[in-house]
Each structure stands twice: as structure tokens, then as C-alpha cells.
XYZ file of C-alpha atoms in Angstrom:
617
model
C -19.440 109.788 19.231
C -22.945 109.408 20.686
C -23.473 110.459 24.298
C -26.521 109.802 26.366
C -27.903 112.594 28.554
C -25.905 112.651 31.780
C -23.040 110.482 30.460
C -19.350 111.308 30.918
C -16.754 111.004 28.164
C -13.735 108.905 28.868
C -10.943 111.316 27.847
C -11.557 114.626 29.581
C -14.277 113.783 32.007
C -16.562 116.451 30.489
C -20.303 116.105 30.904
C -22.772 116.837 28.046
C -26.377 117.653 28.947
C -29.233 118.061 26.389
C -31.623 120.686 27.677
C -34.830 121.700 25.742
C -37.224 124.513 26.585
C -40.703 125.481 25.250
C -41.027 128.254 22.601
C -42.144 131.591 23.937
C -43.991 134.178 21.766
C -42.623 137.655 22.400
C -44.159 140.849 20.936
C -41.516 143.187 19.562
C -42.227 146.817 18.701
C -40.248 148.425 15.851
C -38.177 151.516 16.629
C -36.099 153.957 14.640
C -36.017 153.513 10.894
C -37.777 150.211 11.238
C -40.745 151.992 12.842
C -40.828 154.454 9.956
C -40.874 151.573 7.469
C -43.669 149.906 9.469
C -45.768 153.084 9.421
C -45.303 153.446 5.655
C -46.359 149.850 5.047
C -49.422 150.183 7.270
C -50.616 153.436 5.670
C -50.204 151.947 2.192
C -51.474 148.481 3.187
C -48.302 146.888 1.847
C -46.442 143.806 3.040
C -42.816 143.570 4.141
C -41.839 141.964 0.849
C -43.424 144.883 -1.015
C -41.418 147.308 1.119
C -38.272 145.423 0.232
C -39.104 145.691 -3.464
C -39.559 149.450 -3.107
C -36.264 149.757 -1.324
C -34.590 147.796 -4.108
C -36.266 150.106 -6.651
C -35.028 153.173 -4.740
C -31.525 151.727 -4.601
C -31.684 151.131 -8.355
C -32.878 154.722 -8.871
C -30.009 155.981 -6.711
C -27.594 154.055 -8.873
C -29.000 155.874 -11.880
C -28.650 159.301 -10.217
C -25.027 159.501 -11.229
C -25.931 159.391 -14.922
C -28.422 162.295 -15.045
C -27.490 165.751 -16.321
C -28.949 169.124 -15.422
C -30.603 170.995 -18.293
C -30.415 174.673 -17.386
C -33.530 176.702 -18.039
C -32.809 179.354 -20.724
C -35.345 181.780 -19.218
C -34.120 181.401 -15.656
C -32.639 184.894 -15.423
C -35.860 186.504 -16.684
C -38.165 184.938 -14.089
C -40.144 187.207 -11.781
C -39.709 186.178 -8.111
C -43.146 187.578 -7.308
C -44.724 185.195 -9.825
C -42.969 182.082 -8.458
C -46.248 180.157 -8.147
C -46.733 180.051 -11.925
C -43.199 178.914 -12.725
C -42.129 175.389 -13.704
C -40.105 174.280 -10.688
C -38.604 171.282 -12.508
C -37.406 173.538 -15.324
C -35.941 176.005 -12.808
C -33.811 173.217 -11.269
C -32.869 171.847 -14.683
C -34.981 168.678 -14.440
C -37.623 169.177 -17.167
C -36.817 165.767 -18.685
C -37.329 163.870 -15.389
C -40.094 165.855 -13.712
C -42.238 163.661 -11.354
C -39.809 160.743 -11.836
C -36.903 162.689 -10.324
C -35.667 161.389 -6.959
C -34.827 163.515 -3.947
C -31.144 162.842 -4.527
C -31.420 164.109 -8.082
C -33.282 167.200 -6.896
C -30.588 167.940 -4.312
C -27.792 167.415 -6.856
C -29.530 169.659 -9.394
C -30.087 172.322 -6.748
C -26.443 172.155 -5.765
C -25.319 172.578 -9.367
C -27.689 175.494 -9.965
C -26.664 177.225 -6.716
C -22.956 176.919 -7.520
C -23.587 178.757 -10.744
C -26.294 181.301 -9.890
C -25.720 182.133 -6.231
C -25.662 185.933 -5.746
C -22.210 185.790 -4.110
C -20.791 183.918 -7.101
C -22.315 186.331 -9.535
C -21.270 189.316 -7.492
C -17.698 188.047 -7.405
C -17.862 187.699 -11.166
C -18.798 191.404 -11.418
C -22.525 190.931 -12.127
C -25.010 193.472 -10.833
C -27.132 191.885 -8.096
C -30.711 192.927 -7.194
C -31.009 193.349 -3.468
C -33.611 191.457 -1.363
C -36.077 188.890 -2.676
C -36.376 190.514 -6.058
C -33.479 188.525 -7.501
C -34.312 185.551 -9.696
C -32.355 183.361 -7.265
C -35.486 183.511 -5.115
C -37.214 181.377 -7.805
C -34.548 178.676 -7.309
C -35.106 178.771 -3.559
C -38.894 178.423 -4.011
C -38.442 175.545 -6.475
C -36.288 173.480 -4.148
C -38.599 174.322 -1.254
C -41.605 172.964 -3.161
C -39.917 169.866 -4.624
C -38.157 168.863 -1.403
C -41.430 168.703 0.554
C -43.439 165.530 -0.438
C -46.807 167.193 0.282
C -46.045 170.377 -1.642
C -44.422 168.407 -4.474
C -47.541 166.225 -4.841
C -49.678 169.374 -4.947
C -47.464 170.802 -7.716
C -47.362 167.464 -9.625
C -51.187 167.406 -9.578
C -51.241 170.612 -11.643
C -48.165 169.855 -13.745
C -48.330 172.443 -16.566
C -46.847 169.972 -19.072
C -49.496 167.276 -18.427
C -51.960 166.698 -21.275
C -55.544 166.485 -19.910
C -57.076 166.027 -23.356
C -59.555 163.153 -23.993
C -59.689 161.672 -27.534
C -62.991 161.915 -29.362
C -64.945 158.933 -30.697
C -64.034 159.756 -34.274
C -60.340 159.650 -33.380
C -60.604 156.402 -31.459
C -62.584 154.418 -34.010
C -59.778 154.386 -36.564
C -56.766 153.460 -34.420
C -58.161 152.549 -31.024
C -55.072 151.080 -29.391
C -52.670 153.688 -30.830
C -54.925 156.565 -29.682
C -56.122 155.400 -26.248
C -53.079 153.393 -25.142
C -50.810 156.419 -24.448
C -53.717 158.331 -22.858
C -54.375 155.622 -20.269
C -50.637 155.237 -19.586
C -50.387 159.005 -19.112
C -53.310 159.129 -16.678
C -52.182 156.048 -14.778
C -49.735 158.247 -12.812
C -52.686 159.582 -10.780
C -53.722 156.123 -9.521
C -53.443 155.437 -5.795
C -52.976 151.743 -6.564
C -49.660 150.409 -7.765
C -50.677 147.543 -10.023
C -52.476 149.067 -13.000
C -53.863 146.789 -15.753
C -52.826 147.454 -19.331
C -55.170 148.317 -22.189
C -54.162 145.089 -23.901
C -54.491 144.083 -27.542
C -57.168 142.949 -29.918
C -56.711 139.325 -28.823
C -57.113 140.039 -25.090
C -59.542 137.778 -23.249
C -62.860 138.890 -21.871
C -61.544 138.655 -18.299
C -58.601 140.932 -19.100
C -60.788 143.533 -20.791
C -63.372 143.380 -18.017
C -60.637 143.767 -15.369
C -59.213 146.799 -17.220
C -62.536 148.675 -17.447
C -63.550 147.694 -13.912
C -60.307 149.254 -12.633
C -60.837 152.492 -14.538
C -64.540 152.786 -13.711
C -63.549 152.489 -10.034
C -60.464 154.656 -10.500
C -58.997 156.011 -7.244
C -57.016 159.206 -7.997
C -54.640 160.880 -5.565
C -54.611 164.052 -7.641
C -55.547 167.140 -5.612
C -55.632 170.867 -6.404
C -54.474 172.666 -3.286
C -51.639 174.267 -5.280
C -54.223 176.369 -7.139
C -55.653 177.950 -3.989
C -56.184 181.645 -4.667
C -55.776 182.656 -1.035
C -53.193 181.531 1.487
C -54.530 181.138 5.006
C -51.158 182.151 6.471
C -51.818 185.694 5.233
C -55.042 185.927 7.207
C -55.094 188.562 9.922
C -57.522 186.744 12.234
C -59.050 183.354 12.858
C -62.360 184.146 11.165
C -60.606 185.248 7.993
C -58.473 182.108 8.059
C -61.590 179.958 8.362
C -63.245 181.794 5.493
C -60.153 181.253 3.305
C -60.108 177.530 4.186
C -63.791 177.249 3.284
C -63.249 178.932 -0.084
C -60.223 176.739 -0.826
C -62.099 173.520 0.062
C -64.957 174.466 -2.243
C -62.617 175.207 -5.180
C -60.661 171.974 -4.596
C -63.858 169.911 -4.497
C -65.073 171.499 -7.721
C -61.756 170.813 -9.495
C -61.725 167.222 -8.135
C -65.223 166.680 -9.477
C -64.193 167.981 -12.890
C -61.154 165.704 -12.852
C -63.251 162.609 -12.072
C -65.717 163.581 -14.813
C -62.770 163.829 -17.217
C -61.585 160.339 -16.243
C -65.132 158.981 -16.578
C -65.507 160.581 -19.999
C -62.219 159.025 -21.070
C -63.325 155.552 -19.938
C -66.807 155.883 -21.496
C -65.339 157.031 -24.807
C -62.832 154.189 -24.835
C -65.519 151.649 -23.937
C -67.789 152.823 -26.764
C -64.916 152.708 -29.306
C -63.294 149.474 -28.137
C -63.606 146.882 -30.935
C -63.252 144.085 -28.385
C -66.390 145.219 -26.569
C -68.284 145.150 -29.841
C -66.947 141.673 -30.547
C -67.899 140.453 -27.056
C -71.399 141.910 -27.430
C -71.840 140.192 -30.779
C -70.646 136.917 -29.275
C -73.014 137.357 -26.338
C -75.857 138.185 -28.700
C -75.056 135.133 -30.828
C -74.962 132.989 -27.686
C -78.320 134.300 -26.501
C -79.775 133.811 -29.989
C -78.513 130.238 -30.053
C -79.954 129.611 -26.576
C -83.248 131.160 -27.631
C -83.272 129.094 -30.804
C -82.483 125.964 -28.807
C -85.365 126.753 -26.427
C -87.734 127.341 -29.354
C -86.657 124.083 -30.977
C -87.026 122.222 -27.683
C -90.489 123.707 -27.203
C -91.377 122.827 -30.780
C -90.183 119.241 -30.267
C -92.184 119.055 -27.059
C -95.297 120.304 -28.829
C -94.730 117.823 -31.652
C -94.361 115.015 -29.139
C -97.534 116.096 -27.360
C -99.342 116.343 -30.687
C -98.030 112.910 -31.671
C -99.203 111.495 -28.333
C -102.599 113.162 -28.796
C -102.911 111.778 -32.307
C -101.950 108.355 -30.983
C -104.645 108.631 -28.302
C -107.189 109.757 -30.894
C -106.189 106.894 -33.172
C -106.451 104.415 -30.304
C -109.861 105.851 -29.364
C -110.956 105.650 -33.015
C -109.839 102.040 -33.284
C -111.575 101.187 -30.000
C -114.724 102.952 -31.194
C -114.609 101.139 -34.513
C -114.099 97.873 -32.672
C -117.071 98.582 -30.416
C -119.174 99.580 -33.416
C -118.129 96.424 -35.217
C -118.987 94.314 -32.180
C -122.329 96.088 -31.810
C -122.928 95.572 -35.522
C -122.199 91.879 -35.188
C -124.481 91.646 -32.152
C -127.232 93.477 -34.022
C -126.701 91.250 -37.055
C -126.889 88.162 -34.906
C -130.014 89.474 -33.204
C -131.521 90.195 -36.579
C -130.761 86.692 -37.756
C -132.341 85.225 -34.646
C -135.295 87.534 -35.072
C -135.697 86.505 -38.709
C -135.553 82.869 -37.696
C -138.141 83.486 -35.001
C -140.345 85.422 -37.432
C -140.162 82.609 -39.933
C -140.983 80.085 -37.233
C -143.950 82.157 -36.013
C -145.114 82.646 -39.578
C -144.886 78.912 -40.141
C -146.766 78.100 -36.924
C -149.440 80.702 -37.732
C -149.911 79.229 -41.194
C -150.043 75.799 -39.656
C -152.689 76.962 -37.146
C -154.785 78.516 -39.918
C -154.478 75.381 -42.061
C -155.425 73.053 -39.196
C -158.499 75.135 -38.290
C -159.450 75.377 -41.925
C -159.193 71.622 -42.313
C -161.603 71.202 -39.377
C -163.883 73.804 -41.044
C -163.327 76.020 -38.028
C -165.060 73.387 -35.848
C -168.605 74.302 -36.983
C -171.009 73.908 -39.874
C -172.694 77.273 -39.297
C -171.302 79.983 -41.547
C -171.740 82.755 -38.934
C -169.965 80.733 -36.277
C -167.307 79.847 -38.818
C -166.572 83.556 -39.520
C -166.495 84.301 -35.790
C -164.085 81.435 -35.158
C -161.985 82.625 -38.088
C -161.643 86.028 -36.382
C -160.684 84.376 -33.098
C -158.051 82.304 -34.866
C -156.587 85.452 -36.408
C -156.405 87.035 -32.958
C -154.598 83.971 -31.691
C -152.164 84.222 -34.592
C -151.460 87.855 -33.775
C -151.129 87.563 -29.995
C -149.781 84.148 -29.095
C -146.091 83.549 -28.642
C -144.097 80.970 -30.552
C -144.220 78.358 -27.750
C -147.984 78.774 -27.323
C -148.509 78.410 -31.063
C -146.332 75.273 -31.169
C -148.204 73.685 -28.245
C -151.562 74.516 -29.798
C -150.509 73.099 -33.180
C -149.357 69.867 -31.539
C -152.756 69.462 -29.926
C -154.496 70.176 -33.236
C -152.272 67.714 -35.056
C -152.720 64.821 -32.629
C -156.178 65.424 -31.175
C -159.672 64.951 -32.455
C -161.973 67.674 -33.677
C -163.569 68.168 -30.313
C -160.239 68.242 -28.511
C -158.883 70.715 -31.043
C -161.937 72.931 -30.679
C -161.636 72.838 -26.878
C -157.940 73.783 -27.053
C -158.632 76.721 -29.366
C -161.546 77.988 -27.232
C -159.387 77.678 -24.127
C -156.731 79.945 -25.641
C -159.406 82.417 -26.775
C -160.931 82.637 -23.252
C -157.454 82.983 -21.743
C -156.605 85.968 -23.960
C -160.021 87.550 -23.237
C -159.384 87.315 -19.480
C -155.965 88.927 -19.834
C -157.425 91.744 -21.890
C -160.063 92.526 -19.248
C -157.569 92.489 -16.378
C -155.196 94.817 -18.261
C -157.914 97.481 -18.902
C -157.239 100.585 -16.640
C -159.902 101.445 -14.081
C -161.133 105.011 -13.659
C -160.348 106.539 -10.231
C -162.458 109.059 -8.334
C -159.872 111.733 -8.951
C -160.033 111.102 -12.694
C -163.782 111.294 -12.593
C -163.602 114.572 -10.682
C -160.970 116.057 -12.985
C -163.335 117.171 -15.722
C -165.546 118.889 -13.172
C -162.732 121.262 -12.196
C -162.684 122.712 -15.666
C -166.297 123.857 -15.481
C -167.144 127.136 -13.876
C -167.165 130.802 -14.606
C -165.398 132.354 -17.470
C -162.534 133.650 -15.258
C -159.298 131.696 -15.005
C -158.981 132.090 -11.250
C -161.189 129.029 -10.637
C -159.338 126.828 -13.114
C -156.710 124.462 -11.707
C -153.065 124.226 -12.775
C -152.146 120.942 -14.378
C -148.574 119.592 -14.230
C -148.155 120.647 -17.874
C -149.156 124.215 -17.008
C -146.787 124.277 -14.041
C -143.922 123.013 -16.172
C -144.765 125.569 -18.865
C -144.769 128.327 -16.204
C -141.329 127.272 -14.916
C -140.032 127.236 -18.478
C -141.462 130.698 -19.218
C -140.010 132.190 -16.000
C -136.546 130.908 -16.982
C -137.018 132.029 -20.603
C -137.996 135.600 -19.638
C -135.709 136.559 -16.710
C -136.022 139.590 -14.455
C -135.480 142.824 -16.383
C -137.612 141.808 -19.369
C -139.974 144.578 -20.451
C -143.550 143.801 -19.228
C -142.230 140.470 -17.992
C -145.387 138.963 -16.446
C -147.628 140.012 -19.357
C -145.131 138.344 -21.734
C -145.117 135.161 -19.594
C -148.909 135.069 -19.478
C -149.162 135.570 -23.243
C -146.539 132.839 -23.804
C -148.558 130.386 -21.677
C -151.824 131.227 -23.449
C -150.158 130.445 -26.791
C -148.483 127.163 -25.804
C -150.818 125.782 -23.116
C -152.733 122.603 -24.069
C -155.369 123.032 -21.356
C -157.018 125.952 -23.152
C -157.198 128.048 -19.958
C -156.450 131.746 -20.410
C -154.056 133.147 -17.813
C -153.617 136.787 -16.836
C -150.452 138.436 -15.527
C -151.966 138.462 -12.008
C -152.657 134.706 -12.170
C -149.114 134.041 -13.312
C -147.609 136.212 -10.535
C -149.680 134.514 -7.805
C -148.768 131.037 -9.020
C -145.091 131.957 -9.337
C -145.084 133.156 -5.721
C -146.729 129.901 -4.627
C -144.084 127.928 -6.471
C -141.359 129.917 -4.727
C -142.854 128.973 -1.372
C -142.996 125.309 -2.320
C -140.600 122.791 -0.903
C -137.739 121.953 -3.364
C -138.891 118.317 -3.339
C -142.289 119.382 -4.693
C -140.635 121.302 -7.514
C -138.596 118.228 -8.364
C -141.809 116.192 -8.339
C -143.392 118.588 -10.859
C -140.404 118.325 -13.173
C -140.370 114.547 -12.749
C -144.031 114.249 -13.700
C -143.491 116.411 -16.774
C -140.557 114.242 -17.858
C -142.525 111.041 -17.300
C -145.314 112.421 -19.471
C -142.790 113.298 -22.148
C -141.399 109.749 -22.029
C -144.896 108.313 -22.185
C -145.787 110.373 -25.243
C -142.565 109.491 -27.044
C -142.284 105.897 -25.895
C -142.706 102.942 -28.204
C -146.025 101.177 -28.481
C -146.238 98.463 -25.821
C -146.199 94.835 -26.915
C -149.311 92.674 -26.883
C -150.723 91.524 -23.604
C -149.539 87.978 -24.105
C -145.980 89.219 -24.853
C -146.279 88.250 -28.484
C -143.549 89.418 -30.833
C -144.477 92.926 -32.028
C -144.813 93.838 -35.632
C -141.890 95.401 -37.513
C -143.179 98.958 -37.272
C -142.583 98.849 -33.489
C -139.119 97.257 -33.602
C -137.173 100.530 -33.380
C -135.754 101.369 -29.921
C -136.486 104.577 -28.158
C -134.517 107.386 -29.765
C -135.077 110.134 -27.205
C -131.661 111.651 -26.411
C -130.400 112.855 -23.026
C -130.984 116.512 -22.065
C -128.421 119.012 -23.291
C -125.911 120.193 -20.701
C -124.632 123.774 -20.405
C -121.218 122.761 -21.767
C -122.782 121.033 -24.796
C -124.960 124.107 -25.424
C -121.843 126.348 -25.413
C -120.020 124.017 -27.799
C -123.028 123.957 -30.150
C -123.290 127.773 -30.188
C -119.555 128.100 -30.855
C -119.731 125.545 -33.671
C -122.694 127.380 -35.253
C -120.568 130.550 -35.281
C -117.447 128.758 -36.589
C -119.263 127.000 -39.453
C -121.650 129.372 -41.292
C -124.422 128.270 -43.633
C -122.102 128.319 -46.662
C -119.764 125.706 -45.108
C -119.890 122.346 -46.962
C -120.958 119.415 -44.767
C -121.800 121.932 -42.079
C -123.793 119.705 -39.729
C -121.218 116.912 -39.860
C -118.540 119.380 -38.700
C -120.847 120.792 -36.017
C -121.554 117.284 -34.705
C -117.797 116.611 -34.599
C -117.292 119.736 -32.478
C -119.884 118.550 -29.898
C -118.681 115.236 -28.375
C -121.397 112.680 -27.700
C -123.943 114.257 -30.100
C -124.883 113.157 -33.574
C -125.776 115.236 -36.589
C -129.468 114.526 -35.982
C -129.229 115.650 -32.330
C -127.556 118.938 -33.308
C -130.137 119.692 -36.018
C -132.996 118.870 -33.650
C -131.557 121.074 -30.919
C -131.046 123.923 -33.403
C -134.729 123.715 -34.459
C -135.816 123.773 -30.811
C -133.707 126.873 -30.164
C -135.141 128.590 -33.257
C -138.713 127.804 -32.194
C -137.973 129.024 -28.667
C -136.588 132.322 -29.924
C -139.538 132.789 -32.286
C -142.007 132.116 -29.481
C -140.205 134.530 -27.206
C -140.278 137.279 -29.829
C -143.933 136.628 -30.611
C -144.922 136.889 -26.954
C -143.003 140.135 -26.527
C -144.463 141.602 -29.728
C -148.037 140.827 -28.640
C -147.498 142.476 -25.266
C -145.932 145.500 -26.966
C -148.891 145.749 -29.330
C -151.347 145.620 -26.433
C -149.462 148.322 -24.550
C -149.615 150.600 -27.631
C -153.374 150.194 -27.829
């Protein structure tokens, strides 16, 4: 039945109270055998469950103790008690088949059985002659049980077990039957491991993780094996403290040396196994194949990327070519249209000129005098050459509709108009131009002669052409100017040096003005012939546009020099290829620039050779 807190049952009058209290954490310290188990777990870093497993294992070993049998040592009676340290203690107690796997219970039972049979009192009672003192072989039995009953001394003896095989297989042995050769060796050496869980060697189909875990364990192998049993001196036999310390020092050094040799042996075993392991070779081949595939994939990806870039570049070039062809076609159409218009205009002008000549001829050139007629004929020809189409049309209309006098007046009016334009367009001489020739007169020396803009430009060019470091630089510059100057003035090295210093002191704007004047003169010399004063249509020989190209930049000069090296004289269509290598320049531009460079080099060599010849004289 359900009762509420504080309620009373009806039959007995008993009272049920539900009382709850908070949990309290209490620290409990182990004592007795539980403390010993706790200390063992802590020193071995094991959990409680692991301790329970060990206890179960010990209980199972104790259950097997009843089945073991003692195998008496046949040479027991011949053992020398003084040489007890070199004896096999397990064989003395009759446990050669169990050895380090024998439990303490088995050791005690074996000792009991051996003592019952070989105790001196038993043998003496049986009538056997007994050796007095510690010289009896029974002392060997006592030493054996003393060593094997003490865990520290037993571990020291197990570390130098005389039956243990320390051999390491060679590479030639392991290559044939790797698992059959190295498997037992690793299992045999696993007894020295301080760790309990030891990975197996595995099989040929073991995974990479399993193989890697196995070799990582053995390369970091932690061995409990120690060699104190082989100490040559016992410190208990020392007569004083200093001797005991010296013995301890010697023993520590020998133990450390043997421990080092043991670890080298383990390392040699692992290295030999690693080099002979067919799985390692397979893993390396797989890794190599993977890296090769990755490398190949990267190369293919890079190749595809380059192909895509090349395709994009070709597409851009094709688009640029199409755009250029379109522009050229449009320019061609514009030029064709302009030519058609020009032809139409030329035909119209030709027609109007013929009409003007015919009209004047019909009026007998407005005079009966033959001399005046020839003079008027010349004036009419001038009108035909200089008048525009509209002026010719207007004049022809007047001649067609007007009388002889009106026609004559119209023609004379046009003649006087053209004469006035011609006079106004004639350049006037300035005082400076009139004084210019006077500067050239004087003594034979060049010091009194002025420097024209052409000479200044030639000087700047020569200074750049023959830089500092040139042998007899200023004599070469002076000789170069004397060869190429158009003024005819002869310059000496002193004149050139003085003028160069003056130019250095000039304001940069003045230098720019000199270069500008030289360029304007160049344009004037290479410009087309100006049209007639009355803006008449020029003749066909002046129809071509100005063909002077832009100055060559440093980058274009480098490209031209590289193209000249890349395409030698024997290359077919050489100049077409060179022009293709220099963007923005035609074949004609490249050939012209090449001739200029050749002439410049020849002039430079000639100037230097003349100076050298003078210096020899």
C-alpha cells in the first residue's frame, strides 16, 4: 500500500517516514594488501581492471602449477659451489623447461622436491659421504633458490639467461623467408619489453597502419633488460667506503656499456627487418606510384592551362587581326571613295579649264594685238593652274553670259587678284637675316664663327655618340662635326669643349628649344610642297601624304637589334620577319633605320680613324 510521509497505517499504528540526505564524497586510503596492489598499479601505470586481469592470470598459472614436473639436472652433483655465479639456476632446481615463465609457487615446489632428495642429512642417512661446509654441491641449490626467489636478483639473472639467443638474422637470410626468419626473433626479444601490449610482425597482407605501428614500437623499444648480474666486483666485499664507491663506479660503467650494446643489437635487428620487409618495398612502390601520378596530373594540368592560355592568346591575335583587317578595309574604302571624289573633281576642273581656254580663244583673248594675245594666253594658263573649281565655274558663267568687254574685265580682275595674293605671300627679309651672312665673315679661325642650330644639334648628337671614355674623345667629336657640318666652319677640340660646357650651363628649356628647332627644320625639309596660294588643287606629284615616321624608342631599338640577330642575311623574307618582330613598324621603316645605324657606325669609325692617324703623325 502507498503511504504518504508522516501517515499512520491502520493496523499496527506504525509510522513510516521517508528521509533523504545529500551524497558526501569521502576519501578512502587503501591499507594492507589493497595498498600493495595500489602501489603496483601506480608504478606500472595500470588500471584496476588491468590488475584484476593479472590476478586472474596468476590464479590460472597457480592452477597449472599442479601439472608441472621437476626435471633433475644430470650434472647437479658435479657443480662447483665456488662457481655458483656461472651455473644455470633454473636447471639446478629442475625447471629448465619453464625458466622465466616459472611462478614463485613452482620454484618453491621444485626447491622442496630437490631438497628432499639432495639434503646433506638425507644423503648422510643413506650412507653417502658428505663434504663439510659450503663446499658441498647443495650450496648451489641454496644459491639458486636465493636468486630465483628474489624478484630483483631473478630479473638480473633472466637478463643474462645463458640459453637466450641474441643472434640477429642477416639480410641474405631474411630476403628469402622474411616472416619465417624474423617472426620468431621478434617474439623471442619481446620478453625484454617494459610494455605489455606488443604488436605482432603480421603477414604479407597487413595494412600500412599495422606495419607502421609495429616498426614504431620497435624503433622506440623500451627494454627492462639490465646487466648487474655480470658485475665483476661485489661492493659488499669492499673493506672501506672509498673502495665500495670505486666498485660501484666500475659496475655502472660496465652496465652502461652492455646496455648500449644491447640497444644497438635491437636497433640492428629492426633496421635489418625493415630493409628486408617486402611490405615496406610494396608500400614504397605504391607511394612512388602515387607521387608519380600526382606529378603527372600536375604536369597535365599545367599543360592544359598553357594550352588554354595559348588558345586565348591565339583568339586575341585572331580578333586583333580581324579588327585590323576591318580597319584596313574601312580605310581602303574611305581612300577609294576619296579617290573617286578626287577623280570627279579633277575631271570637273579639267572641264572648266578647257571651257575657260575655249571661251578666251573664241574672244581671241580679248585683243587683236598678237603680243597682247600671247600675254593674255599666259595669264589664262595661270588662272587655269591656280583657280579653284568654284572660281573657275563662276568665271566661265560670266564668260558665257557676258559680252566681250565684261568677259575681259572679269578675267583681268582674277589676274590682278592672284597677283596681289602672290605679293602678300612673299616673305620679307628681317634685319637678323640680313646680318646673318656678316657673321660668317672674319678671320680664318673658327672662334669668331657663330654656332647655328644645326651645328648645336650636331654637337649634341656627337657627344651622345662618343661617350666619356672614348679615346681622344673631343678630337673625334670635332672631326665628326667637320665632316658632317653643313655650315663649312672648321671646329677644333678646344672649340667643341668650350661649347659643350656652355650647353651644360644652359637652362633645360633652352636645350629643348634647340632640339625643337632642329626637328622643325627636319619637318620643313621633308614636308610636302605647299599648295598654290589660291588653294587650288595640287598636281598629282604632290598628292602623297607625309611619310616621315615617329622617332624610334629604346624598346623598339632593342627589338630591332634582337630581330637582326635572330634572322641572319640568309633567312628568306628576312625584312618581313624583322618587321613582324617590331610592333608598329613596317618593313620600310626597319630597312631605313638599319641604313641609318650603318651610316652612323661608319661615320663613328671614320672619325676615330682620322684622329688616330693624326696622333700617329
